[in-house]
Each structure stands twice: as C-alpha cells, then as structure tokens.
PDB file of C-alpha atoms in Angstrom:
ATOM      1  CA  MET A   1      -9.775  11.980   8.561  1.00 78.00           C
ATOM      2  CA  THR A   2     -11.004  13.733   5.446  1.00 89.00           C
ATOM      3  CA  ARG A   3     -10.962  18.011   5.867  1.00 85.00           C
ATOM      4  CA  LEU A   4     -11.960  19.964   2.875  1.00 85.00           C
ATOM      5  CA  LEU A   5     -11.033  24.041   3.258  1.00 84.00           C
ATOM      6  CA  SER A   6     -12.578  26.461   1.149  1.00 79.00           C
ATOM      7  CA  ALA A   7     -12.856  29.706   0.429  1.00 75.00           C
ATOM      8  CA  PHE A   8     -15.000  32.108  -2.666  1.00 67.00           C
ATOM      9  CA  ASN A   9     -17.756  29.618  -3.791  1.00 65.00           C
ATOM     10  CA  PHE A  10     -15.288  26.234  -3.569  1.00 68.00           C
ATOM     11  CA  GLN A  11     -12.874  28.252  -6.603  1.00 78.00           C
ATOM     12  CA  GLN A  12      -9.972  27.994  -3.383  1.00 86.00           C
ATOM     13  CA  TRP A  13      -9.705  24.885  -1.560  1.00 90.00           C
ATOM     14  CA  VAL A  14      -7.053  22.381   0.377  1.00 93.00           C
ATOM     15  CA  ILE A  15      -8.039  18.741   1.170  1.00 95.00           C
ATOM     16  CA  GLU A  16      -6.543  17.567   4.013  1.00 96.00           C
ATOM     17  CA  SER A  17      -6.191  13.636   4.459  1.00 97.00           C
ATOM     18  CA  ASP A  18      -3.463  10.819   4.622  1.00 97.00           C
ATOM     19  CA  PHE A  19      -1.239   8.890   2.265  1.00 98.00           C
ATOM     20  CA  PRO A  20      -2.139   4.948   3.283  1.00 96.00           C
ATOM     21  CA  GLY A  21       1.612   3.523   3.040  1.00 96.00           C
ATOM     22  CA  HIS A  22       3.294   6.620   2.740  1.00 97.00           C
ATOM     23  CA  GLU A  23       6.405   4.550   4.755  1.00 96.00           C
ATOM     24  CA  LYS A  24       7.277   2.668   1.381  1.00 96.00           C
ATOM     25  CA  LEU A  25       8.332   6.389  -0.518  1.00 96.00           C
ATOM     26  CA  GLU A  26      10.963   6.810   2.107  1.00 94.00           C
ATOM     27  CA  TYR A  27      13.942   5.824  -0.124  1.00 94.00           C
ATOM     28  CA  LEU A  28      13.140   8.770  -1.868  1.00 93.00           C
ATOM     29  CA  PHE A  29      14.810  11.036   0.527  1.00 92.00           C
ATOM     30  CA  ASP A  30      18.261   8.439   0.302  1.00 90.00           C
ATOM     31  CA  GLU A  31      21.215  10.740  -0.635  1.00 84.00           C
ATOM     32  CA  LEU A  32      19.720  13.172  -1.908  1.00 83.00           C
ATOM     33  CA  GLU A  33      21.829  16.407  -3.093  1.00 84.00           C
ATOM     34  CA  ASP A  34      20.300  19.806  -4.019  1.00 83.00           C
ATOM     35  CA  ASN A  35      19.807  19.723  -7.477  1.00 81.00           C
ATOM     36  CA  ARG A  36      18.438  23.407  -7.992  1.00 78.00           C
ATOM     37  CA  ALA A  37      20.020  25.415 -10.691  1.00 78.00           C
ATOM     38  CA  PRO A  38      22.574  27.894  -9.210  1.00 77.00           C
ATOM     39  CA  ASP A  39      20.030  30.866 -10.107  1.00 74.00           C
ATOM     40  CA  GLN A  40      16.921  29.334 -10.140  1.00 76.00           C
ATOM     41  CA  THR A  41      15.066  30.743  -6.792  1.00 75.00           C
ATOM     42  CA  THR A  42      12.316  29.019  -5.046  1.00 81.00           C
ATOM     43  CA  ALA A  43      10.844  29.972  -1.789  1.00 81.00           C
ATOM     44  CA  THR A  44      12.489  27.064  -0.050  1.00 86.00           C
ATOM     45  CA  ASN A  45      14.626  28.322   2.643  1.00 85.00           C
ATOM     46  CA  ASN A  46      16.755  26.591   4.355  1.00 84.00           C
ATOM     47  CA  GLY A  47      15.760  23.396   3.331  1.00 89.00           C
ATOM     48  CA  ILE A  48      17.213  20.579   0.233  1.00 86.00           C
ATOM     49  CA  GLN A  49      15.109  20.695  -2.804  1.00 88.00           C
ATOM     50  CA  HIS A  50      15.385  18.322  -5.117  1.00 90.00           C
ATOM     51  CA  TYR A  51      13.742  17.932  -8.512  1.00 87.00           C
ATOM     52  CA  TYR A  52      12.931  15.288 -10.357  1.00 87.00           C
ATOM     53  CA  TYR A  53      13.367  16.404 -14.170  1.00 79.00           C
ATOM     54  CA  ASP A  54      13.193  12.803 -15.730  1.00 80.00           C
ATOM     55  CA  ASN A  55       9.521  12.263 -15.353  1.00 79.00           C
ATOM     56  CA  GLU A  56      10.155   8.652 -15.858  1.00 85.00           C
ATOM     57  CA  GLU A  57      12.176   8.598 -12.752  1.00 85.00           C
ATOM     58  CA  ILE A  58       9.034   9.199 -10.659  1.00 93.00           C
ATOM     59  CA  LYS A  59       6.819   7.799 -12.961  1.00 94.00           C
ATOM     60  CA  ASN A  60       5.876   4.794 -10.316  1.00 95.00           C
ATOM     61  CA  VAL A  61       5.292   7.168  -7.475  1.00 96.00           C
ATOM     62  CA  ALA A  62       3.438   9.611  -9.115  1.00 96.00           C
ATOM     63  CA  ASP A  63       0.656   7.358 -10.220  1.00 97.00           C
ATOM     64  CA  MET A  64       0.219   6.085  -6.664  1.00 97.00           C
ATOM     65  CA  VAL A  65      -0.010   9.498  -5.547  1.00 98.00           C
ATOM     66  CA  ARG A  66      -2.518  10.597  -8.949  1.00 98.00           C
ATOM     67  CA  THR A  67      -4.609   8.050  -8.158  1.00 98.00           C
ATOM     68  CA  ARG A  68      -4.892   9.240  -3.773  1.00 98.00           C
ATOM     69  CA  THR A  69      -5.579  12.209  -5.271  1.00 97.00           C
ATOM     70  CA  ASN A  70      -7.861  11.382  -7.395  1.00 97.00           C
ATOM     71  CA  GLU A  71      -9.865   9.373  -4.603  1.00 97.00           C
ATOM     72  CA  LEU A  72     -10.200  12.578  -2.364  1.00 97.00           C
ATOM     73  CA  LEU A  73     -11.031  14.601  -4.855  1.00 95.00           C
ATOM     74  CA  ALA A  74     -14.207  11.914  -6.352  1.00 94.00           C
ATOM     75  CA  GLU A  75     -14.651  11.479  -2.292  1.00 94.00           C
ATOM     76  CA  GLN A  76     -15.209  15.930  -2.503  1.00 92.00           C
ATOM     77  CA  GLU A  77     -17.735  15.458  -5.932  1.00 90.00           C
ATOM     78  CA  SER A  78     -14.988  17.586  -7.613  1.00 90.00           C
ATOM     79  CA  PRO A  79     -15.340  18.635 -10.964  1.00 89.00           C
ATOM     80  CA  VAL A  80     -11.389  18.437 -11.889  1.00 91.00           C
ATOM     81  CA  HIS A  81      -9.347  15.227 -11.410  1.00 94.00           C
ATOM     82  CA  ALA A  82      -5.398  15.069 -11.464  1.00 96.00           C
ATOM     83  CA  GLY A  83      -4.224  14.730 -15.041  1.00 95.00           C
ATOM     84  CA  GLU A  84      -0.703  13.956 -16.176  1.00 94.00           C
ATOM     85  CA  LEU A  85       2.253  14.547 -14.210  1.00 95.00           C
ATOM     86  CA  ASP A  86       4.001  18.372 -15.029  1.00 92.00           C
ATOM     87  CA  LYS A  87       6.471  17.263 -12.257  1.00 92.00           C
ATOM     88  CA  ALA A  88       7.403  16.362  -8.909  1.00 94.00           C
ATOM     89  CA  TRP A  89      10.335  17.149  -6.369  1.00 93.00           C
ATOM     90  CA  THR A  90      11.255  16.842  -2.467  1.00 95.00           C
ATOM     91  CA  ILE A  91      12.015  19.276   0.251  1.00 94.00           C
ATOM     92  CA  THR A  92      14.193  18.538   3.294  1.00 94.00           C
ATOM     93  CA  TYR A  93      13.716  21.434   5.632  1.00 93.00           C
ATOM     94  CA  ASN A  94      16.625  21.559   8.316  1.00 93.00           C
ATOM     95  CA  PRO A  95      15.424  23.343  11.045  1.00 95.00           C
ATOM     96  CA  GLY A  96      14.580  27.020  10.548  1.00 94.00           C
ATOM     97  CA  GLY A  97      13.418  25.926   7.420  1.00 92.00           C
ATOM     98  CA  TRP A  98      10.594  27.445   5.985  1.00 91.00           C
ATOM     99  CA  GLN A  99       8.850  28.137   2.982  1.00 91.00           C
ATOM    100  CA  ALA A 100       7.757  31.610   1.598  1.00 89.00           C
ATOM    101  CA  LEU A 101       4.243  32.182   0.120  1.00 89.00           C
ATOM    102  CA  HIS A 102       3.601  31.239  -3.099  1.00 89.00           C
ATOM    103  CA  ASN A 103       1.753  29.603  -5.508  1.00 90.00           C
ATOM    104  CA  HIS A 104       2.577  26.576  -8.731  1.00 88.00           C
ATOM    105  CA  ALA A 105      -0.010  27.879 -11.153  1.00 80.00           C
ATOM    106  CA  HIS A 106       1.646  30.034 -12.780  1.00 68.00           C
ATOM    107  CA  ARG A 107       1.610  28.266 -16.361  1.00 62.00           C
ATOM    108  CA  TYR A 108      -1.924  27.003 -16.326  1.00 67.00           C
ATOM    109  CA  ASN A 109      -3.858  25.324 -13.801  1.00 88.00           C
ATOM    110  CA  ILE A 110      -2.238  22.905 -11.418  1.00 92.00           C
ATOM    111  CA  VAL A 111      -3.783  19.975  -8.536  1.00 95.00           C
ATOM    112  CA  SER A 112      -1.413  20.253  -6.033  1.00 95.00           C
ATOM    113  CA  THR A 113      -0.412  17.526  -3.098  1.00 97.00           C
ATOM    114  CA  VAL A 114       2.325  17.249  -0.376  1.00 97.00           C
ATOM    115  CA  LEU A 115       3.035  14.254   1.431  1.00 98.00           C
ATOM    116  CA  TYR A 116       4.513  14.494   4.754  1.00 97.00           C
ATOM    117  CA  PHE A 117       7.015  11.873   5.987  1.00 97.00           C
ATOM    118  CA  ASP A 118       7.811  13.186   9.360  1.00 95.00           C
ATOM    119  CA  THR A 119       5.766  14.244  12.913  1.00 94.00           C
ATOM    120  CA  ASN A 120       6.122  17.665  14.065  1.00 92.00           C
ATOM    121  CA  GLU A 121       7.135  16.481  17.957  1.00 89.00           C
ATOM    122  CA  ASN A 122       6.329  20.531  19.466  1.00 88.00           C
ATOM    123  CA  GLU A 123       3.794  21.517  21.556  1.00 90.00           C
ATOM    124  CA  ASN A 124       3.586  24.243  19.278  1.00 90.00           C
ATOM    125  CA  THR A 125       1.508  22.603  16.342  1.00 90.00           C
ATOM    126  CA  SER A 126       2.602  25.852  13.653  1.00 92.00           C
ATOM    127  CA  ASP A 127       5.899  24.312  14.096  1.00 93.00           C
ATOM    128  CA  GLY A 128       7.048  24.099  10.350  1.00 92.00           C
ATOM    129  CA  ALA A 129       2.810  23.718   9.082  1.00 94.00           C
ATOM    130  CA  PHE A 130       1.393  24.357   6.038  1.00 94.00           C
ATOM    131  CA  TYR A 131      -0.332  27.491   5.957  1.00 94.00           C
ATOM    132  CA  SER A 132      -2.877  28.229   3.191  1.00 94.00           C
ATOM    133  CA  VAL A 133      -4.230  32.103   2.379  1.00 93.00           C
ATOM    134  CA  PHE A 134      -7.748  32.322   0.987  1.00 89.00           C
ATOM    135  CA  SER A 135      -9.357  35.399  -0.666  1.00 84.00           C
ATOM    136  CA  GLU A 136     -12.112  36.055  -0.154  1.00 84.00           C
ATOM    137  CA  PRO A 137     -14.121  39.202  -3.075  1.00 85.00           C
ATOM    138  CA  ASP A 138     -15.016  41.294   0.237  1.00 87.00           C
ATOM    139  CA  GLY A 139     -11.444  41.548   0.981  1.00 87.00           C
ATOM    140  CA  GLU A 140     -11.384  39.631   3.633  1.00 88.00           C
ATOM    141  CA  GLN A 141      -8.103  37.073   4.004  1.00 90.00           C
ATOM    142  CA  ILE A 142      -8.439  33.681   5.178  1.00 90.00           C
ATOM    143  CA  VAL A 143      -5.327  31.535   6.905  1.00 92.00           C
ATOM    144  CA  GLN A 144      -5.452  28.153   7.374  1.00 93.00           C
ATOM    145  CA  VAL A 145      -2.841  26.570   9.140  1.00 93.00           C
ATOM    146  CA  CYS A 146      -2.805  22.647   8.714  1.00 93.00           C
ATOM    147  CA  PRO A 147      -0.078  20.600  11.373  1.00 93.00           C
ATOM    148  CA  TYR A 148       2.033  17.725   9.691  1.00 93.00           C
ATOM    149  CA  TRP A 149       2.704  14.249  10.809  1.00 95.00           C
ATOM    150  CA  ALA A 150       4.074  11.383   9.395  1.00 97.00           C
ATOM    151  CA  GLY A 151       1.418  10.024   6.359  1.00 97.00           C
ATOM    152  CA  LYS A 152      -0.544  13.766   5.978  1.00 97.00           C
ATOM    153  CA  PHE A 153      -1.211  13.946   2.491  1.00 98.00           C
ATOM    154  CA  LEU A 154      -2.766  17.555   0.804  1.00 97.00           C
ATOM    155  CA  VAL A 155      -4.315  18.197  -2.285  1.00 97.00           C
ATOM    156  CA  LEU A 156      -4.573  21.876  -2.948  1.00 95.00           C
ATOM    157  CA  GLU A 157      -5.578  23.852  -6.273  1.00 91.00           C
ATOM    158  CA  GLY A 158      -2.484  25.362  -7.853  1.00 90.00           C
ATOM    159  CA  SER A 159      -3.369  29.038  -7.417  1.00 88.00           C
ATOM    160  CA  VAL A 160      -3.604  28.829  -3.480  1.00 90.00           C
ATOM    161  CA  HIS A 161      -1.555  30.776  -1.826  1.00 91.00           C
ATOM    162  CA  HIS A 162       1.012  28.573   0.728  1.00 93.00           C
ATOM    163  CA  GLY A 163       3.576  27.823   2.661  1.00 93.00           C
ATOM    164  CA  ALA A 164       5.625  26.514   6.117  1.00 94.00           C
ATOM    165  CA  TYR A 165       6.130  28.259   9.420  1.00 94.00           C
ATOM    166  CA  PRO A 166       9.922  27.715  10.338  1.00 92.00           C
ATOM    167  CA  THR A 167      10.368  24.405  11.262  1.00 94.00           C
ATOM    168  CA  THR A 168      12.490  23.400  14.936  1.00 93.00           C
ATOM    169  CA  SER A 169      13.242  20.300  13.239  1.00 93.00           C
ATOM    170  CA  THR A 170      14.030  18.360  10.051  1.00 92.00           C
ATOM    171  CA  ARG A 171      10.515  18.083   8.248  1.00 94.00           C
ATOM    172  CA  ARG A 172      10.796  16.345   5.038  1.00 96.00           C
ATOM    173  CA  CYS A 173       8.036  16.304   2.266  1.00 97.00           C
ATOM    174  CA  LEU A 174       7.084  15.329  -1.266  1.00 97.00           C
ATOM    175  CA  ILE A 175       5.864  17.365  -3.791  1.00 96.00           C
ATOM    176  CA  ILE A 176       3.684  16.704  -7.264  1.00 96.00           C
ATOM    177  CA  ASP A 177       2.288  18.683  -9.373  1.00 95.00           C
ATOM    178  CA  PHE A 178      -0.513  17.677 -12.285  1.00 95.00           C
ATOM    179  CA  LYS A 179      -1.952  18.586 -14.500  1.00 94.00           C
ATOM    180  CA  GLN A 180      -5.561  19.688 -13.884  1.00 93.00           C
ATOM    181  CA  GLU A 181      -8.160  18.043 -16.006  1.00 92.00           C
ATOM    182  CA  ILE A 182     -12.076  18.803 -15.897  1.00 88.00           C
ATOM    183  CA  HIS A 183     -14.862  16.203 -15.787  1.00 78.00           C
ATOM    184  CA  ASP A 184     -18.307  15.644 -15.758  1.00 68.00           C
ATOM    185  CA  ASN A 185     -19.329  14.424 -12.287  1.00 59.00           C
ATOM    186  CA  THR A 186     -23.202  15.118 -12.906  1.00 59.00           C
ATOM    187  CA  ASN A 187     -25.471  12.324 -13.957  1.00 56.00           C
ATOM    188  CA  THR A 188     -27.382  13.950 -16.471  1.00 49.00           C
ATOM    189  CA  LYS A 189     -29.827  10.403 -17.385  1.00 51.00           C
TER     190      LYS A 189
END
C-alpha cells in the first residue's frame, strides 16, 4: 500500500507506505533516555525524545531508511531524492503524548521520514495519528490524517507542517531527516 497525498501542484507532499523488516530496528528503543538539552525546545509533549547526535551511531539504519525512501520517491517519479543524513531521533510517546504542529525545513530543503513501531488498537483511528496541513494559494487549508500501525512509513517534504494527535497508549517512532537532492528524472533522448 503506497499512497501519495499532495497539494498545490505537488509542492507539498506526503507519501504513506510501509517499511518491510521494520522489526529488525526495534532495538533502537532499548533503554533510551531523553537526551534533549535542558534549554532545547521541541514539539514533543509527554514523551521521550532521543537524538543520535553522532551520525555514525545511526549510519547503517539511515542507509536502510534512505534506500526505502528513494524507492518510494522513484515510484512517484519525484525530481528529488534523499541525500546525506541530516539528523535522526526516536520518540516514545507516553499515554497522552502528542506532537505540536511544526516542520523540519528551518535550515534548508529536507526529506523527512517517520517509521512507526506500534499499532493503534483504539477504534478511534485519529488516536496518536500523524496529521499534516497543506496550504493552498487560495487560502484553503487541507488537513490529512494518517493512522498508524507497526511498519507504517511516511516520507514527506520537510516544509510540510505536521504533528501527532494525543495518543492513549505508548507509541514509538523513528524520525530521520535527509538533505533533499534534486535529480533529473527526465529522459532527454
């Protein structure tokens, strides 16, 4: 299952898919501590956020995620692909945890990814769900909601505003940002 959500002539986009073999990455959540700096402001509320400040520590995982990301971007015939690793972190939301509306494009163009490790067992599919807000030139705001399950994988253009609705159970996810690279996917012959 792969689905493209987009707005404003594909300038804002989210790809919703799966990540085969995600179970092999469960170890990333073993014995994690929140390592945000005391003065660091993040959009995570009621959760543990663990940054991988040394990219070598997460390099092999990032390579796997980059490969899947670029497969999905190629399927969509995207003119961009995921390049160099920018940063990576995990979030473990406690019951009641949520993510405020934010984006990841404050420094330069980013391809963001989110990989889920838990399944929402609640009948309310918005419980803990990822949401994004697309802004159209006419002022219309389009809210897309993506329920989650173990192995769900999202790839999004880094400037897309997004967050997570409050969850009633523990929810774990891995977020990896890559520098966005432009490539020519046109056949000029």
